[in-house]
Amino acid sequence: VITYPDNIAHYVNVDTTTLVGLKKADRLGLVESGLADVIATPHVSLVTNLFINKMKTGRLFAMFRNPVQRAVAEFIELKDLLPEDPHFVPGLAHLQLYQYALSTFVRENILVRSLANITMPHPITEVHVEVAKKVLEHYVVVGLSENIEESMERFFHYFGWAQEGDWKTCQTNFIAVRDYMKNDVIAVPVESDEYSTLADRNWADMQLYEHARHVYSKQAKLRPKLKR
């Protein structure tokens, strides 16, 4: 377990955001060890393998963001990378947003692909969207970035973390980082060509996002009323 000096966070030294890391986590018995309260990964279908034939179970939770805003944020992040960064994308740094929106650099419908377990280059269909919606309804505790404070409170209380330590400080720190990063966000009007293009290219994720907002409202009962 890695602990930061300022005690902001503790991490198990396994990178579950990669396929190699997930295999390592399984081999080392991450779930059985009880060292981690949360496993963060984009590989939703594969992470379930960690719980096969185990006494412990897991529950998915996720913070959903407008797919267009997500794509714009990814564009900004990629533009700022230095050549020595492993995620550096040659040829992207000099693009404008409208050029990026039309380029092959845009990752399309990654949420539906993740929840429906559809890998590239297989095309996404309406059937896959419906599968992703069902997974979302039955297995995911939903948060919305537009309601980030309430969403985090819902997570903390649903999973019982509100009883452990200074969870309010954790929430405040997370939101502070989010607000700081907002300074680099490009405002993209809904009526703009860039928004329309990115929304069209992420048509399946746009549908799933609207469904996530619906599920979020239905799950309000998961969160007990906080005493302030």
Tab-separated table of C-alpha atoms in Angstrom:
chain	number	residue	atom	x	y	z
A	1	VAL	CA	0.000	0.000	0.000
A	2	ILE	CA	1.360	3.418	-1.000
A	3	THR	CA	0.472	6.282	1.340
A	4	TYR	CA	1.032	9.901	0.384
A	5	PRO	CA	2.836	12.030	3.030
A	6	ASP	CA	-0.113	14.414	3.339
A	7	ASN	CA	-2.427	11.415	3.887
A	8	ILE	CA	-4.706	12.471	1.010
A	9	ALA	CA	-4.903	8.957	-0.394
A	10	HIS	CA	-3.670	5.385	-0.092
A	11	TYR	CA	-3.055	3.147	-3.108
A	12	VAL	CA	-2.299	-0.514	-3.651
A	13	ASN	CA	0.632	-0.820	-6.055
A	14	VAL	CA	-1.366	-2.481	-8.864
A	15	ASP	CA	-2.500	-0.602	-11.978
A	16	THR	CA	-6.022	-1.900	-12.656
A	17	THR	CA	-6.522	0.573	-15.511
A	18	THR	CA	-4.562	-1.764	-17.811
A	19	LEU	CA	-5.184	-5.346	-18.927
A	20	VAL	CA	-1.733	-6.363	-17.694
A	21	GLY	CA	-2.477	-4.752	-14.341
A	22	LEU	CA	-5.796	-6.574	-13.980
A	23	LYS	CA	-4.093	-9.911	-14.610
A	24	LYS	CA	-1.470	-9.011	-12.015
A	25	ALA	CA	-4.191	-8.040	-9.513
A	26	ASP	CA	-5.864	-11.410	-10.042
A	27	ARG	CA	-2.580	-13.284	-9.691
A	28	LEU	CA	-1.679	-11.452	-6.466
A	29	GLY	CA	-5.143	-11.903	-4.962
A	30	LEU	CA	-6.108	-8.238	-4.717
A	31	VAL	CA	-9.751	-8.953	-3.862
A	32	GLU	CA	-8.942	-11.578	-1.231
A	33	SER	CA	-6.344	-9.323	0.405
A	34	GLY	CA	-8.922	-6.737	1.439
A	35	LEU	CA	-6.367	-3.976	0.890
A	36	ALA	CA	-8.487	-2.010	-1.566
A	37	ASP	CA	-11.925	-0.523	-0.971
A	38	VAL	CA	-12.199	0.599	-4.598
A	39	ILE	CA	-10.909	-0.790	-7.891
A	40	ALA	CA	-10.807	1.829	-10.645
A	41	THR	CA	-10.764	0.556	-14.225
A	42	PRO	CA	-12.210	1.246	-17.690
A	43	HIS	CA	-12.408	-2.529	-18.296
A	44	VAL	CA	-15.771	-3.146	-16.672
A	45	SER	CA	-16.392	-6.614	-18.078
A	46	LEU	CA	-12.897	-7.910	-17.380
A	47	VAL	CA	-12.676	-6.622	-13.809
A	48	THR	CA	-15.478	-9.024	-12.861
A	49	ASN	CA	-12.967	-11.858	-13.354
A	50	LEU	CA	-11.307	-10.744	-10.114
A	51	PHE	CA	-14.405	-11.857	-8.216
A	52	ILE	CA	-14.841	-15.316	-9.786
A	53	ASN	CA	-14.834	-18.041	-7.111
A	54	LYS	CA	-14.211	-15.444	-4.415
A	55	MET	CA	-16.062	-14.974	-1.129
A	56	LYS	CA	-16.268	-11.220	-1.709
A	57	THR	CA	-18.519	-9.430	-4.181
A	58	GLY	CA	-18.364	-5.965	-5.731
A	59	ARG	CA	-20.719	-3.226	-6.848
A	60	LEU	CA	-20.114	-0.890	-9.745
A	61	PHE	CA	-20.307	2.863	-9.296
A	62	ALA	CA	-19.486	5.535	-11.845
A	63	MET	CA	-19.583	9.284	-12.355
A	64	PHE	CA	-21.168	10.110	-15.713
A	65	ARG	CA	-20.396	13.191	-17.777
A	66	ASN	CA	-21.905	14.645	-20.924
A	67	PRO	CA	-20.018	12.731	-23.678
A	68	VAL	CA	-19.297	15.924	-25.615
A	69	GLN	CA	-17.794	17.581	-22.543
A	70	ARG	CA	-15.818	14.387	-21.932
A	71	ALA	CA	-14.432	14.450	-25.485
A	72	VAL	CA	-13.470	18.124	-25.198
A	73	ALA	CA	-11.729	17.496	-21.859
A	74	GLU	CA	-9.813	14.596	-23.382
A	75	PHE	CA	-8.779	16.823	-26.292
A	76	ILE	CA	-7.379	19.417	-23.889
A	77	GLU	CA	-5.575	16.787	-21.851
A	78	LEU	CA	-3.976	15.198	-24.910
A	79	LYS	CA	-2.866	18.566	-26.289
A	80	ASP	CA	-0.973	19.311	-23.074
A	81	LEU	CA	1.030	16.081	-23.056
A	82	LEU	CA	4.758	16.197	-23.654
A	83	PRO	CA	6.395	13.939	-26.282
A	84	GLU	CA	7.972	11.757	-23.588
A	85	ASP	CA	4.535	10.920	-22.134
A	86	PRO	CA	3.417	7.382	-23.150
A	87	HIS	CA	-0.027	8.757	-24.060
A	88	PHE	CA	1.369	11.503	-26.321
A	89	VAL	CA	-0.395	11.602	-29.704
A	90	PRO	CA	1.766	12.922	-32.572
A	91	GLY	CA	-0.021	15.414	-34.784
A	92	LEU	CA	-2.702	16.357	-32.280
A	93	ALA	CA	-1.081	19.276	-30.460
A	94	HIS	CA	-1.616	21.762	-33.286
A	95	LEU	CA	-5.253	20.896	-34.004
A	96	GLN	CA	-8.162	23.186	-33.252
A	97	LEU	CA	-11.274	21.697	-31.649
A	98	TYR	CA	-13.236	21.630	-34.906
A	99	GLN	CA	-10.372	19.711	-36.552
A	100	TYR	CA	-10.184	17.295	-33.650
A	101	ALA	CA	-13.945	16.697	-33.791
A	102	LEU	CA	-13.568	15.472	-37.380
A	103	SER	CA	-10.362	13.500	-36.806
A	104	THR	CA	-9.641	9.851	-36.101
A	105	PHE	CA	-8.308	10.830	-32.654
A	106	VAL	CA	-11.822	10.977	-31.159
A	107	ARG	CA	-12.762	7.904	-29.151
A	108	GLU	CA	-16.369	7.082	-29.990
A	109	ASN	CA	-18.997	5.625	-27.645
A	110	ILE	CA	-16.514	4.321	-25.097
A	111	LEU	CA	-19.132	4.003	-22.330
A	112	VAL	CA	-21.452	1.773	-24.327
A	113	ARG	CA	-18.480	-0.261	-25.518
A	114	SER	CA	-17.328	-0.737	-21.937
A	115	LEU	CA	-20.684	-1.702	-20.434
A	116	ALA	CA	-21.756	-3.882	-23.392
A	117	ASN	CA	-18.247	-5.384	-23.770
A	118	ILE	CA	-17.880	-4.423	-27.437
A	119	THR	CA	-14.296	-3.971	-28.564
A	120	MET	CA	-12.971	-2.095	-31.551
A	121	PRO	CA	-13.420	-2.267	-34.501
A	122	HIS	CA	-16.867	-3.825	-34.079
A	123	PRO	CA	-19.612	-1.230	-34.767
A	124	ILE	CA	-22.062	-0.149	-32.082
A	125	THR	CA	-25.777	-0.806	-32.664
A	126	GLU	CA	-29.004	0.071	-30.868
A	127	VAL	CA	-28.957	-3.423	-29.383
A	128	HIS	CA	-25.659	-2.633	-27.662
A	129	VAL	CA	-27.120	0.601	-26.297
A	130	GLU	CA	-30.015	-1.334	-24.771
A	131	VAL	CA	-27.630	-3.840	-23.220
A	132	ALA	CA	-25.583	-0.998	-21.713
A	133	LYS	CA	-28.757	0.592	-20.344
A	134	LYS	CA	-29.754	-2.651	-18.627
A	135	VAL	CA	-26.315	-3.040	-17.078
A	136	LEU	CA	-26.521	0.544	-15.885
A	137	GLU	CA	-29.948	0.057	-14.310
A	138	HIS	CA	-29.209	-3.204	-12.530
A	139	TYR	CA	-25.551	-3.030	-11.549
A	140	VAL	CA	-24.302	0.562	-11.344
A	141	VAL	CA	-24.660	3.171	-8.613
A	142	VAL	CA	-24.863	6.294	-10.754
A	143	GLY	CA	-23.298	9.690	-10.125
A	144	LEU	CA	-23.440	12.768	-12.351
A	145	SER	CA	-20.592	15.229	-12.751
A	146	GLU	CA	-23.156	18.016	-12.990
A	147	ASN	CA	-24.285	17.043	-9.462
A	148	ILE	CA	-20.857	16.072	-8.200
A	149	GLU	CA	-21.292	16.969	-4.524
A	150	GLU	CA	-24.584	15.127	-4.149
A	151	SER	CA	-23.236	12.200	-6.178
A	152	MET	CA	-20.207	11.813	-3.922
A	153	GLU	CA	-22.402	11.975	-0.829
A	154	ARG	CA	-24.521	9.227	-2.339
A	155	PHE	CA	-21.455	7.048	-2.916
A	156	PHE	CA	-20.064	7.648	0.569
A	157	HIS	CA	-23.324	6.781	2.269
A	158	TYR	CA	-24.312	3.869	0.044
A	159	PHE	CA	-20.974	2.119	0.547
A	160	GLY	CA	-20.700	3.046	4.216
A	161	TRP	CA	-17.577	5.160	3.782
A	162	ALA	CA	-19.250	8.076	5.559
A	163	GLN	CA	-18.623	6.192	8.798
A	164	GLU	CA	-14.886	5.963	8.131
A	165	GLY	CA	-12.678	8.996	8.673
A	166	ASP	CA	-13.051	12.513	7.387
A	167	TRP	CA	-15.007	11.830	4.192
A	168	LYS	CA	-15.981	15.503	3.863
A	169	THR	CA	-12.309	16.439	3.449
A	170	CYS	CA	-11.960	13.829	0.713
A	171	GLN	CA	-15.013	15.247	-1.049
A	172	THR	CA	-13.749	18.819	-0.734
A	173	ASN	CA	-10.314	17.909	-2.098
A	174	PHE	CA	-11.803	16.083	-5.077
A	175	ILE	CA	-14.110	18.960	-5.973
A	176	ALA	CA	-11.268	21.467	-5.556
A	177	VAL	CA	-9.171	19.569	-8.089
A	178	ARG	CA	-12.148	19.391	-10.450
A	179	ASP	CA	-12.743	23.137	-10.147
A	180	TYR	CA	-9.058	23.884	-10.744
A	181	MET	CA	-9.059	21.806	-13.926
A	182	LYS	CA	-12.151	23.648	-15.118
A	183	ASN	CA	-9.927	26.641	-15.828
A	184	ASP	CA	-8.682	24.874	-18.969
A	185	VAL	CA	-12.106	23.810	-20.230
A	186	ILE	CA	-13.216	25.061	-23.624
A	187	ALA	CA	-16.830	26.230	-23.633
A	188	VAL	CA	-18.636	24.499	-26.494
A	189	PRO	CA	-22.136	25.883	-27.198
A	190	VAL	CA	-24.787	23.240	-27.848
A	191	GLU	CA	-25.678	24.918	-31.132
A	192	SER	CA	-22.078	24.849	-32.418
A	193	ASP	CA	-20.810	22.597	-35.213
A	194	GLU	CA	-18.196	21.126	-32.868
A	195	TYR	CA	-20.838	20.077	-30.334
A	196	SER	CA	-23.060	18.619	-33.046
A	197	THR	CA	-20.205	16.665	-34.613
A	198	LEU	CA	-18.964	15.219	-31.321
A	199	ALA	CA	-22.521	14.370	-30.237
A	200	ASP	CA	-23.188	12.589	-33.540
A	201	ARG	CA	-19.987	10.598	-33.285
A	202	ASN	CA	-20.906	9.626	-29.718
A	203	TRP	CA	-24.575	9.028	-30.460
A	204	ALA	CA	-24.740	5.846	-28.371
A	205	ASP	CA	-23.034	7.413	-25.365
A	206	MET	CA	-25.373	10.405	-25.601
A	207	GLN	CA	-28.344	8.044	-25.274
A	208	LEU	CA	-26.698	6.218	-22.388
A	209	TYR	CA	-25.892	9.512	-20.655
A	210	GLU	CA	-29.533	10.616	-20.797
A	211	HIS	CA	-30.513	7.227	-19.393
A	212	ALA	CA	-27.927	7.641	-16.639
A	213	ARG	CA	-29.591	10.907	-15.638
A	214	HIS	CA	-32.911	9.064	-15.421
A	215	VAL	CA	-31.400	6.254	-13.321
A	216	TYR	CA	-29.710	8.813	-11.086
A	217	SER	CA	-33.101	10.299	-10.225
A	218	LYS	CA	-34.564	6.868	-9.534
A	219	GLN	CA	-31.667	5.993	-7.224
A	220	ALA	CA	-32.214	8.988	-4.956
A	221	LYS	CA	-33.523	6.670	-2.251
A	222	LEU	CA	-30.103	5.013	-2.042
A	223	ARG	CA	-28.786	8.098	-0.246
A	224	PRO	CA	-30.032	8.855	3.274
A	225	LYS	CA	-30.638	12.498	4.080
A	226	LEU	CA	-27.440	14.064	5.436
A	227	LYS	CA	-27.402	16.027	8.640
A	228	ARG	CA	-25.757	19.367	7.996
